Amino acid sequence: MSIKFDNITNELNISNATLQNWIKTNCLTADRNGFITTESYDYFKENILGKNKLNKRANKQYFDKPNIAFNINKNDDANKNAVQYEQSLSIAERNKKGIYYTPNSSIDEIFSALPTLKETDTFLDPCCGTGNFLIKALEKGIEPENIYGFDIDKTALKIANNRFYQLTGQHSNNIKLVNLLEEKHEQKYNFIFTNPPWGYKFNTQQKNNYAKKFNNGIKVDSSALFVLVCLNIVQKDGMMGVLLPDSFFNISTFKSVRKVLLKKAIIQLINHNKPFDGLQTKAYSFIVKNSNTLTNIKCKTQTSEHTRKQIDFIKNPNYIINFDATKIEAKIISHLYSYPHQTLTGKAQWGLGIVTGNNAKHLITTTKNNYKPIFKGVDIEKGKIKKHNFYIFDDFSKLQQTANKKLYLADKKIVYRFINSNLIFAVDEKQRYFLNSANFLILKQDTLFIEDRLEITEEQLVFLMNTEIMNWLFKKLFRTHKILRSDLEKLPIFNEFFKIHNNYCEQDLHAYLNIEKYNGTFRVKT
Ligand SMILES: C[S@@+](CC[C@H](N)C(=O)[O-])C[C@H]1O[C@@H](n2cnc3c(N)ncnc32)[C@H](O)[C@@H]1O
């Protein structure tokens, strides 16, 4: 059941902006169709509205509101408690602890990988929250006494236990207070399915402890640590299914965990799009079998179902699991990487655009003494730089963050838009300043060591980066709206092409790479 925005703004005599604020701060929940859920509205009216005056200032405070004390009564419907409990947590608390419970539709998709069960099969959700995965395991026929749930949140555990009891008539000793990352695990489980906390804000001591304990170059991120621990406590030939932010599958932070994961047999990869109401983050899941026999992986994206070979991901730069790309697209990617190429790694000095800390204060639109033009990312177009609209005081001491001024003043630098899904590069020979919506690199020219030099010119590099094929490759590999140095450094720079083409164009590059455009994508020419 849901309610139109207009009905609420009229009933409460509030503006649309206020309503949006309440949604943003999780006071109200909008469903996927853009309505407010009746449940959240009723809860809001009963527990929040009237107790606090939600004026503009209160809205701000509300973002960091303390959790409302949550009472569980003996006769409560535990399923209802589960929904209400999540809604009672402040957005600050949820973000700090990565608490976003999983909607049923995503849980169903993950459980669809469950094979025929044996009576002795055990199931664990290592951070079960209010028990969504545990209840699904029960429904799927796992014996109640073989279902385990851990969490560090006592209230959530109580609700999970109540739900379990209301369904089975049995009290469980296995749904209990356990910190997965601290526990000495003696038991192994046949199935571990979960949605672990993402980006849990550890304190410094925890960070240091975990860095030591999981010492293999892995960034101390809660979701990555959960994956590692679970891989150790899943039975041989057992199965693990984990819902994660899409960034886990491609950003370099998670490279070393992906490497560990790719040693086991991934069975399925699922794109869940944006499963959490009110949260823009995309979620993907993997289902992996604790076996070293690698097979074809079933990939479910928003638009297609296809299979991919695990070896493709193992060969990808940074072990990127770009399963949105089809088999044919994967073939083109490895085809491109089979051509002689250099990469930008170690061959350039990199610089970030200027962070003023307050553009309204530091930028002006008509020039004055000692002010210089400053450019934004949008002023960069493929191969050229448009006219600027702003000026900045030519003394960086009051600015929040800048690169060494010498770098902006280099004879020749290559600038590119930072927040963008396309590669948009240009050469700057006029020592321009750029804001942080643009970044830049300066090719190493005067190094003694040939291997530290890119064999092509700035203009050739800019041409290459702006081509359709490089843009296609970048998107298929990295699926990002940020153009990161670490990703750029992984792209193949086809230096040999420029040895045979003095005058070049995109068609020449396609011919050189033996590819052609086909149905809006590319294919290898036969
Ligand atoms: C994203 S929620 C998921 C809950 C449940 N698995 C679901 O999907 O509905 C993450 C849960 O991890 C729990 N948690 C955080 N750190 C934990 C830890 N070190 N050990 C066990 N649970 C933890 C949080 O309390 C929270 O309930």
Coordinates of C-alpha atoms and ligand atoms in Angstrom, one line a residue:
M1 CA 0.0 0.0 0.0
S2 CA 1.3 3.5 -0.8
I3 CA 0.3 7.1 -0.7
K4 CA 0.9 9.9 -3.2
F5 CA 3.3 12.7 -2.3
D6 CA 0.6 15.3 -2.8
N7 CA -1.7 13.7 -0.3
I8 CA 1.0 13.9 2.4
T9 CA 2.1 17.4 1.6
N10 CA -1.6 18.5 1.7
E11 CA -2.4 16.6 4.9
L12 CA 0.6 17.8 6.8
N13 CA 0.7 21.2 5.2
I14 CA 4.4 20.9 4.2
S15 CA 6.4 21.7 1.1
N16 CA 7.5 19.1 -1.4
A17 CA 11.1 19.9 -0.4
T18 CA 10.4 19.1 3.2
L19 CA 8.9 15.8 2.2
Q20 CA 11.9 15.0 0.1
N21 CA 14.1 15.8 3.1
W22 CA 12.2 13.3 5.2
I23 CA 12.6 10.7 2.6
K24 CA 16.3 11.4 2.3
T25 CA 16.7 11.2 6.1
N26 CA 14.8 7.9 6.1
C27 CA 11.9 9.2 8.1
L28 CA 9.7 8.1 5.3
T29 CA 10.2 5.4 2.7
A30 CA 9.5 5.9 -0.9
D31 CA 8.8 2.8 -3.0
R32 CA 10.1 2.2 -6.5
N33 CA 7.1 3.8 -8.1
G34 CA 7.7 7.1 -6.3
F35 CA 5.0 6.7 -3.6
I36 CA 5.4 6.7 0.1
T37 CA 4.8 3.4 1.8
T38 CA 1.7 3.4 4.1
E39 CA 3.7 1.5 6.7
S40 CA 6.4 4.1 6.9
Y41 CA 3.8 6.9 6.9
D42 CA 1.8 5.3 9.7
Y43 CA 5.0 4.7 11.7
F44 CA 6.2 8.2 11.1
K45 CA 2.9 9.8 12.3
E46 CA 2.7 7.6 15.3
N47 CA 6.3 7.7 16.5
I48 CA 7.9 10.8 15.1
L49 CA 5.5 13.5 14.1
G50 CA 4.1 15.4 17.0
K51 CA 6.9 14.3 19.2
N52 CA 9.4 16.5 17.4
K53 CA 8.5 19.6 15.5
L54 CA 10.0 18.9 12.1
N55 CA 10.8 22.4 11.0
K56 CA 13.7 23.2 8.8
R57 CA 16.3 23.0 11.6
A58 CA 14.8 19.9 13.0
N59 CA 15.1 18.3 9.6
K60 CA 18.8 18.9 9.7
Q61 CA 19.0 17.4 13.2
Y62 CA 16.9 14.6 12.0
F63 CA 19.7 13.4 9.7
D64 CA 21.7 12.6 12.8
K65 CA 18.8 11.8 15.0
P66 CA 19.5 9.2 17.7
N67 CA 17.8 5.9 17.3
I68 CA 14.3 5.7 18.8
A69 CA 14.3 3.2 21.6
F70 CA 12.7 0.1 20.1
N71 CA 10.4 -1.9 22.3
I72 CA 9.5 -5.5 21.4
N73 CA 6.4 -6.8 23.1
K74 CA 5.8 -10.5 23.7
N75 CA 2.7 -10.7 21.4
D76 CA 4.1 -8.6 18.6
D77 CA 4.0 -9.9 15.1
A78 CA 7.8 -10.4 14.7
N79 CA 7.7 -9.8 10.9
K80 CA 6.2 -6.4 11.5
N81 CA 8.8 -5.7 14.2
A82 CA 11.5 -6.4 11.6
V83 CA 10.2 -3.8 9.2
Q84 CA 9.6 -1.2 12.0
Y85 CA 13.0 -1.8 13.5
E86 CA 14.8 -1.0 10.3
Q87 CA 12.8 2.2 10.0
S88 CA 13.6 3.2 13.5
L89 CA 17.3 3.3 12.9
S90 CA 18.7 6.7 12.1
I91 CA 20.3 7.2 8.7
A92 CA 23.5 8.1 10.5
E93 CA 23.5 4.8 12.3
R94 CA 22.6 2.8 9.2
N95 CA 25.4 4.4 7.2
K96 CA 27.9 4.0 10.0
K97 CA 27.1 0.4 10.5
G98 CA 26.2 -0.5 6.9
I99 CA 22.7 -1.7 8.0
Y100 CA 20.4 -2.0 5.0
Y101 CA 18.3 -5.1 5.2
T102 CA 17.8 -7.1 2.0
P103 CA 14.5 -7.0 0.2
N104 CA 12.8 -10.3 -0.5
S105 CA 13.2 -10.1 -4.3
S106 CA 17.0 -10.0 -4.0
I107 CA 17.1 -12.8 -1.4
D108 CA 14.9 -15.0 -3.8
E109 CA 17.4 -14.4 -6.6
I110 CA 20.3 -15.5 -4.5
F111 CA 18.5 -18.5 -3.1
S112 CA 17.6 -19.6 -6.7
A113 CA 21.1 -21.0 -6.8
L114 CA 20.4 -23.4 -3.9
P115 CA 20.9 -27.1 -5.1
T116 CA 18.8 -30.0 -3.9
L117 CA 19.2 -30.2 -0.2
K118 CA 20.4 -32.9 2.1
E119 CA 18.9 -33.3 5.6
T120 CA 22.2 -32.5 7.2
D121 CA 22.9 -29.3 5.3
T122 CA 23.7 -26.3 7.5
F123 CA 23.0 -22.7 6.6
L124 CA 24.6 -19.5 8.1
D125 CA 23.9 -15.8 7.7
P126 CA 26.9 -14.4 9.5
C127 CA 25.3 -11.0 10.0
C128 CA 21.6 -11.9 10.0
G129 CA 20.1 -8.7 11.2
T130 CA 16.4 -9.3 11.8
G131 CA 16.6 -12.7 10.0
N132 CA 15.5 -12.1 6.4
F133 CA 18.0 -14.7 5.0
L134 CA 17.3 -17.1 7.9
I135 CA 13.5 -17.1 7.2
K136 CA 14.2 -17.8 3.5
A137 CA 16.4 -20.8 4.5
L138 CA 13.6 -22.2 6.6
E139 CA 11.1 -21.7 3.7
K140 CA 13.6 -23.5 1.4
G141 CA 13.5 -26.6 3.6
I142 CA 16.7 -26.3 5.6
E143 CA 16.1 -28.0 9.0
P144 CA 15.5 -25.4 11.7
E145 CA 18.3 -26.8 13.9
N146 CA 20.7 -26.4 11.1
I147 CA 20.1 -22.7 10.6
Y148 CA 22.7 -20.3 12.1
G149 CA 22.5 -16.6 12.4
F150 CA 25.1 -14.2 13.9
D151 CA 25.0 -10.5 14.5
I152 CA 26.3 -7.9 16.9
D153 CA 23.0 -6.1 17.2
K154 CA 21.0 -7.5 20.1
T155 CA 17.7 -6.0 19.2
A156 CA 17.9 -7.3 15.6
L157 CA 18.8 -10.7 17.0
K158 CA 15.8 -10.7 19.3
I159 CA 13.5 -10.0 16.4
A160 CA 15.2 -12.7 14.3
N161 CA 14.7 -15.2 17.1
N162 CA 11.1 -14.2 17.5
R163 CA 10.4 -14.6 13.8
F164 CA 12.1 -18.0 13.9
Y165 CA 10.0 -19.0 16.9
Q166 CA 6.8 -17.8 15.4
L167 CA 7.4 -19.9 12.3
T168 CA 8.8 -23.1 13.8
G169 CA 7.5 -23.1 17.4
Q170 CA 11.1 -23.8 18.4
H171 CA 13.6 -21.6 20.2
S172 CA 16.9 -21.5 18.4
N173 CA 20.3 -21.5 20.2
N174 CA 22.0 -20.8 16.9
I175 CA 20.8 -17.3 16.3
K176 CA 23.2 -15.5 18.6
L177 CA 25.5 -12.6 19.4
V178 CA 28.7 -13.3 17.5
N179 CA 31.1 -10.8 16.0
L180 CA 32.1 -12.6 12.8
L181 CA 35.4 -10.8 12.5
E182 CA 36.5 -11.5 16.1
E183 CA 35.2 -15.0 16.6
K184 CA 37.4 -18.1 16.4
H185 CA 35.4 -20.2 14.0
E186 CA 35.4 -24.0 14.6
Q187 CA 32.4 -24.9 12.6
K188 CA 32.0 -24.9 8.8
Y189 CA 28.7 -24.5 6.9
N190 CA 27.3 -25.9 3.7
F191 CA 25.6 -22.7 2.7
I192 CA 26.5 -19.1 3.7
F193 CA 24.2 -16.5 2.1
T194 CA 24.2 -12.9 3.2
N195 CA 24.3 -9.2 2.7
P196 CA 27.2 -8.1 4.8
P197 CA 27.7 -4.6 6.2
W198 CA 29.1 -2.3 3.5
G199 CA 31.6 0.3 4.6
Y200 CA 31.2 -0.2 8.3
K201 CA 33.0 2.7 10.1
F202 CA 35.6 0.8 12.2
N203 CA 37.4 2.6 14.9
T204 CA 41.2 3.0 14.7
Q205 CA 41.9 0.0 16.9
Q206 CA 39.6 -2.3 14.9
K207 CA 41.2 -1.1 11.7
N208 CA 44.7 -1.9 13.0
N209 CA 43.6 -5.2 14.4
Y210 CA 41.9 -6.3 11.2
A211 CA 44.7 -5.0 9.0
K212 CA 47.1 -7.3 11.0
K213 CA 44.7 -10.3 11.2
F214 CA 43.8 -10.2 7.5
N215 CA 47.2 -9.2 6.4
N216 CA 47.3 -9.7 2.6
G217 CA 47.1 -6.2 1.2
I218 CA 43.4 -6.1 1.6
K219 CA 41.8 -2.8 2.4
V220 CA 40.0 -2.9 5.8
D221 CA 36.5 -2.7 4.4
S222 CA 33.8 -4.6 6.2
S223 CA 32.3 -6.2 3.1
A224 CA 35.7 -7.5 1.9
L225 CA 36.5 -8.8 5.4
F226 CA 33.2 -10.6 5.5
V227 CA 33.9 -12.3 2.1
L228 CA 37.3 -13.5 3.3
V229 CA 36.1 -14.9 6.6
C230 CA 33.1 -16.6 4.9
L231 CA 35.4 -18.2 2.3
N232 CA 37.2 -19.8 5.2
I233 CA 34.1 -21.2 7.0
V234 CA 32.2 -22.6 4.0
Q235 CA 32.4 -26.4 3.7
K236 CA 34.3 -27.9 0.8
D237 CA 31.9 -28.0 -2.1
G238 CA 29.6 -25.8 -0.1
M239 CA 28.2 -22.6 -1.5
M240 CA 28.4 -18.9 -0.6
G241 CA 26.1 -16.2 -1.9
V242 CA 26.9 -12.5 -1.1
L243 CA 25.2 -9.3 -2.0
L244 CA 27.7 -6.4 -2.4
P245 CA 27.9 -2.9 -3.7
D246 CA 28.7 -3.0 -7.5
S247 CA 32.0 -1.3 -6.8
F248 CA 33.3 -4.5 -5.2
F249 CA 33.3 -6.0 -8.7
N250 CA 35.5 -3.4 -10.3
I251 CA 37.3 -0.8 -8.2
S252 CA 40.9 -1.4 -7.5
T253 CA 40.4 -1.2 -3.7
F254 CA 38.9 -4.7 -3.8
K255 CA 41.4 -6.2 -6.3
S256 CA 43.1 -8.5 -3.8
V257 CA 39.8 -9.9 -2.5
R258 CA 38.6 -10.5 -6.1
K259 CA 41.8 -12.4 -6.7
V260 CA 41.1 -14.7 -3.7
L261 CA 37.5 -15.1 -4.8
L262 CA 38.4 -16.0 -8.4
K263 CA 40.4 -19.0 -7.2
K264 CA 37.0 -20.6 -6.3
A265 CA 34.3 -21.7 -8.7
I266 CA 31.9 -18.8 -9.3
I267 CA 28.6 -20.3 -10.4
Q268 CA 26.4 -17.2 -10.8
L269 CA 26.7 -13.4 -10.9
I270 CA 23.5 -11.3 -10.5
N271 CA 22.9 -7.6 -11.2
H272 CA 20.2 -6.5 -8.7
N273 CA 20.1 -2.9 -9.9
K274 CA 19.1 -0.7 -7.0
P275 CA 17.4 -3.0 -4.5
F276 CA 17.2 -0.8 -1.5
D277 CA 14.4 1.8 -1.2
G278 CA 15.8 5.3 -0.9
L279 CA 19.4 4.2 -1.7
Q280 CA 21.0 4.9 -5.1
T281 CA 23.8 2.3 -4.8
K282 CA 23.6 -0.6 -7.1
A283 CA 24.1 -4.1 -5.8
Y284 CA 25.4 -7.2 -7.4
S285 CA 25.8 -10.7 -5.9
F286 CA 28.0 -13.6 -6.5
I287 CA 27.3 -17.3 -5.8
V288 CA 30.5 -19.2 -5.4
K289 CA 31.2 -22.9 -4.8
N290 CA 34.1 -23.9 -2.5
S291 CA 35.8 -25.9 -5.2
N292 CA 38.7 -25.3 -7.5
T293 CA 37.0 -26.7 -10.6
L294 CA 36.2 -23.6 -12.6
T295 CA 33.2 -23.7 -14.9
N296 CA 31.1 -21.3 -17.0
I297 CA 29.4 -18.6 -14.9
K298 CA 25.7 -17.8 -15.3
C299 CA 25.5 -14.0 -15.5
K300 CA 22.2 -12.2 -15.0
T301 CA 22.2 -8.6 -15.9
Q302 CA 19.3 -6.1 -16.2
T303 CA 19.0 -6.7 -19.9
S304 CA 20.4 -10.2 -20.6
E305 CA 21.3 -13.6 -19.3
H306 CA 24.5 -15.0 -20.6
T307 CA 27.5 -17.1 -19.6
R308 CA 31.1 -16.0 -19.1
K309 CA 34.3 -18.0 -18.6
Q310 CA 35.9 -17.4 -15.2
I311 CA 39.3 -17.2 -16.9
D312 CA 38.2 -13.9 -18.6
F313 CA 37.9 -12.2 -15.2
I314 CA 41.2 -13.7 -14.1
K315 CA 42.9 -12.2 -17.1
N316 CA 41.2 -8.8 -16.8
P317 CA 43.2 -5.9 -15.4
N318 CA 42.8 -5.8 -11.6
Y319 CA 40.7 -9.0 -11.8
I320 CA 37.7 -6.9 -12.7
I321 CA 34.5 -9.0 -12.8
N322 CA 32.8 -7.1 -15.6
F323 CA 30.0 -9.6 -16.0
D324 CA 27.6 -7.1 -17.6
A325 CA 29.8 -7.6 -20.7
T326 CA 28.7 -10.5 -22.9
K327 CA 30.9 -13.3 -24.1
I328 CA 31.4 -11.5 -27.4
E329 CA 32.3 -8.3 -25.7
A330 CA 34.8 -10.2 -23.5
K331 CA 36.4 -11.6 -26.6
I332 CA 36.9 -8.1 -28.0
I333 CA 38.5 -7.0 -24.7
S334 CA 41.0 -9.8 -24.8
H335 CA 41.5 -9.2 -28.5
L336 CA 42.4 -5.5 -27.8
Y337 CA 44.8 -6.5 -25.1
S338 CA 46.5 -9.0 -27.4
Y339 CA 47.9 -6.1 -29.5
P340 CA 51.3 -4.6 -28.6
H341 CA 50.7 -1.8 -26.1
Q342 CA 52.2 0.2 -23.3
T343 CA 50.3 1.5 -20.3
L344 CA 50.4 4.8 -18.5
T345 CA 51.7 3.2 -15.3
G346 CA 54.9 5.0 -14.2
K347 CA 55.0 7.1 -17.3
A348 CA 53.3 10.3 -16.1
Q349 CA 53.1 12.7 -13.3
W350 CA 49.4 13.1 -12.2
G351 CA 47.7 16.1 -10.8
L352 CA 44.3 16.9 -9.4
G353 CA 42.3 20.0 -10.1
I354 CA 42.0 22.7 -7.5
V355 CA 39.6 22.3 -4.5
T356 CA 38.8 25.8 -3.4
G357 CA 36.7 24.8 -0.5
N358 CA 34.1 27.5 -1.4
N359 CA 33.7 28.3 -5.1
A360 CA 31.3 31.1 -4.4
K361 CA 33.9 32.8 -2.3
H362 CA 37.0 32.1 -4.4
L363 CA 35.8 32.4 -8.0
I364 CA 34.8 35.6 -9.8
T365 CA 33.3 36.2 -13.2
T366 CA 35.1 39.4 -14.2
T367 CA 38.8 39.6 -13.8
K368 CA 40.7 41.8 -11.4
N369 CA 44.4 42.4 -10.7
N370 CA 46.3 39.1 -9.8
Y371 CA 43.4 37.0 -10.9
K372 CA 43.8 34.2 -13.5
P373 CA 41.3 32.3 -15.6
I374 CA 40.3 29.0 -14.2
F375 CA 38.6 26.1 -16.1
K376 CA 36.1 23.5 -15.1
G377 CA 35.7 19.9 -16.3
V378 CA 32.8 20.9 -18.6
D379 CA 35.1 23.4 -20.3
I380 CA 37.1 20.5 -21.7
E381 CA 35.8 19.0 -24.9
K382 CA 37.4 16.2 -27.0
G383 CA 40.7 17.7 -28.2
K384 CA 39.9 21.3 -27.2
I385 CA 39.3 23.6 -24.3
K386 CA 36.4 26.0 -24.3
K387 CA 36.4 29.6 -23.1
H388 CA 36.4 29.8 -19.3
N389 CA 33.8 31.6 -17.2
F390 CA 35.7 32.2 -14.0
Y391 CA 38.8 33.7 -12.5
I392 CA 40.7 32.8 -9.4
F393 CA 43.2 34.7 -7.2
D394 CA 46.7 33.7 -8.3
D395 CA 47.8 32.7 -4.8
F396 CA 46.7 29.3 -3.7
S397 CA 47.5 29.7 0.1
K398 CA 43.8 30.2 1.0
L399 CA 42.5 27.2 -1.0
Q400 CA 41.5 23.9 0.5
Q401 CA 43.6 21.6 -1.7
T402 CA 45.8 22.1 -4.7
A403 CA 48.6 20.3 -6.5
N404 CA 52.0 21.8 -6.7
K405 CA 51.6 25.0 -8.7
K406 CA 54.5 24.0 -10.9
L407 CA 52.4 21.2 -12.3
Y408 CA 49.6 23.4 -13.5
L409 CA 52.3 25.6 -15.1
A410 CA 53.9 22.7 -17.0
D411 CA 54.7 23.5 -20.7
K412 CA 52.3 20.8 -21.8
K413 CA 49.8 18.8 -19.9
I414 CA 46.9 16.5 -20.7
V415 CA 43.7 17.5 -19.0
Y416 CA 40.5 15.4 -18.7
R417 CA 37.1 15.6 -17.2
F418 CA 36.9 13.8 -13.9
I419 CA 33.2 13.2 -13.2
N420 CA 32.0 11.7 -16.4
S421 CA 31.4 8.3 -17.9
N422 CA 33.1 9.2 -21.1
L423 CA 36.8 9.8 -21.7
I424 CA 37.2 13.5 -22.6
F425 CA 40.8 14.6 -23.0
A426 CA 42.6 17.7 -24.4
V427 CA 46.1 19.0 -24.5
D428 CA 46.8 22.2 -22.6
E429 CA 49.8 24.3 -23.6
K430 CA 48.7 27.5 -22.0
Q431 CA 49.4 26.6 -18.3
R432 CA 45.8 26.9 -17.4
Y433 CA 44.4 26.3 -13.9
F434 CA 41.6 23.7 -13.5
L435 CA 39.1 23.1 -10.8
N436 CA 38.6 19.6 -9.4
S437 CA 36.0 18.6 -12.0
A438 CA 39.1 18.1 -14.1
N439 CA 42.4 16.3 -13.5
F440 CA 45.6 16.2 -15.5
L441 CA 48.8 14.3 -16.3
I442 CA 52.2 15.3 -17.6
L443 CA 54.0 12.7 -19.6
K444 CA 57.6 12.0 -18.4
Q445 CA 59.8 13.3 -21.2
D446 CA 63.2 14.0 -19.6
T447 CA 63.7 10.6 -17.9
L448 CA 66.9 8.7 -18.7
F449 CA 65.0 5.5 -18.8
I450 CA 63.2 4.6 -22.0
E451 CA 60.9 2.2 -20.2
D452 CA 59.6 5.1 -18.2
R453 CA 58.6 7.0 -21.3
L454 CA 55.4 6.6 -23.3
E455 CA 56.5 6.2 -26.9
I456 CA 53.8 8.5 -28.2
T457 CA 53.1 12.3 -28.0
E458 CA 50.6 14.1 -25.9
E459 CA 48.5 14.8 -29.0
Q460 CA 48.5 11.1 -30.0
L461 CA 47.5 10.0 -26.5
V462 CA 44.7 12.5 -26.4
F463 CA 43.5 11.3 -29.8
L464 CA 43.6 7.7 -28.6
M465 CA 41.7 8.4 -25.3
N466 CA 39.0 10.3 -27.1
T467 CA 38.3 7.5 -29.6
E468 CA 35.0 5.5 -29.5
I469 CA 36.9 2.2 -29.1
M470 CA 38.8 3.4 -26.0
N471 CA 35.6 4.8 -24.6
W472 CA 33.8 1.5 -25.2
L473 CA 36.7 -0.4 -23.6
F474 CA 36.8 1.9 -20.6
K475 CA 33.0 1.5 -20.0
K476 CA 33.0 -2.2 -20.4
L477 CA 35.9 -2.6 -17.9
F478 CA 35.2 0.0 -15.3
R479 CA 31.5 1.0 -15.4
T480 CA 32.1 4.2 -13.6
H481 CA 31.2 7.9 -13.6
K482 CA 34.6 8.9 -12.3
I483 CA 37.6 8.8 -14.5
L484 CA 40.2 7.5 -12.1
R485 CA 43.9 7.5 -12.6
S486 CA 44.1 3.8 -11.4
D487 CA 41.7 2.8 -14.2
L488 CA 43.4 5.0 -16.9
E489 CA 46.7 3.3 -16.0
K490 CA 45.2 -0.1 -17.0
L491 CA 44.2 0.9 -20.5
P492 CA 46.2 -0.4 -23.4
I493 CA 48.1 2.4 -25.2
F494 CA 48.6 1.1 -28.7
N495 CA 52.0 2.8 -29.3
E496 CA 52.8 0.7 -32.4
F497 CA 49.8 2.1 -34.2
F498 CA 51.4 5.5 -34.3
K499 CA 54.6 4.1 -35.8
I500 CA 52.8 3.2 -38.9
H501 CA 50.3 6.1 -39.1
N502 CA 51.5 9.6 -39.2
N503 CA 48.1 10.9 -40.0
Y504 CA 45.5 9.0 -38.2
C505 CA 41.8 8.8 -37.7
E506 CA 39.4 6.4 -35.8
Q507 CA 38.9 4.3 -38.9
D508 CA 42.6 3.7 -39.3
L509 CA 42.7 2.6 -35.6
H510 CA 39.8 0.1 -36.2
A511 CA 41.5 -1.3 -39.2
Y512 CA 44.8 -1.6 -37.3
L513 CA 43.0 -3.4 -34.5
N514 CA 41.0 -5.5 -37.0
I515 CA 37.6 -4.5 -35.4
E516 CA 34.5 -3.0 -36.8
K517 CA 31.4 -1.3 -35.4
Y518 CA 28.4 -3.5 -35.3
N519 CA 24.9 -2.9 -33.8
G520 CA 26.1 -0.1 -31.6
T521 CA 29.0 -2.1 -30.2
F522 CA 32.2 -3.6 -31.7
R523 CA 33.2 -7.0 -33.1
V524 CA 36.4 -8.6 -34.3
K525 CA 36.5 -8.7 -38.1
T526 CA 36.4 -12.1 -39.6
Ligands
LIG1 C1 23.4 -5.0 5.7 S1 22.8 -5.6 7.2 C2 22.2 -7.2 6.6 C3 21.3 -7.9 7.5 C4 20.8 -9.2 6.9 N1 21.8 -10.1 6.5 C5 19.9 -8.8 5.7 O1 20.4 -8.9 4.6 O2 18.7 -8.6 5.8 C6 24.3 -6.0 8.0 C7 24.3 -6.6 9.4 O3 25.6 -6.8 9.8 C8 25.6 -6.7 11.2 N2 27.1 -6.6 11.6 C9 27.9 -5.6 11.4 N3 29.2 -5.9 11.9 C10 29.1 -7.2 12.2 C11 30.0 -8.1 12.7 N4 31.3 -7.8 12.9 N5 29.6 -9.4 13.0 C12 28.4 -9.8 12.8 N6 27.4 -8.9 12.3 C13 27.8 -7.7 12.1 C14 24.8 -5.4 11.4 O4 24.4 -5.4 12.8 C15 23.7 -5.7 10.4 O5 22.6 -6.3 11.1

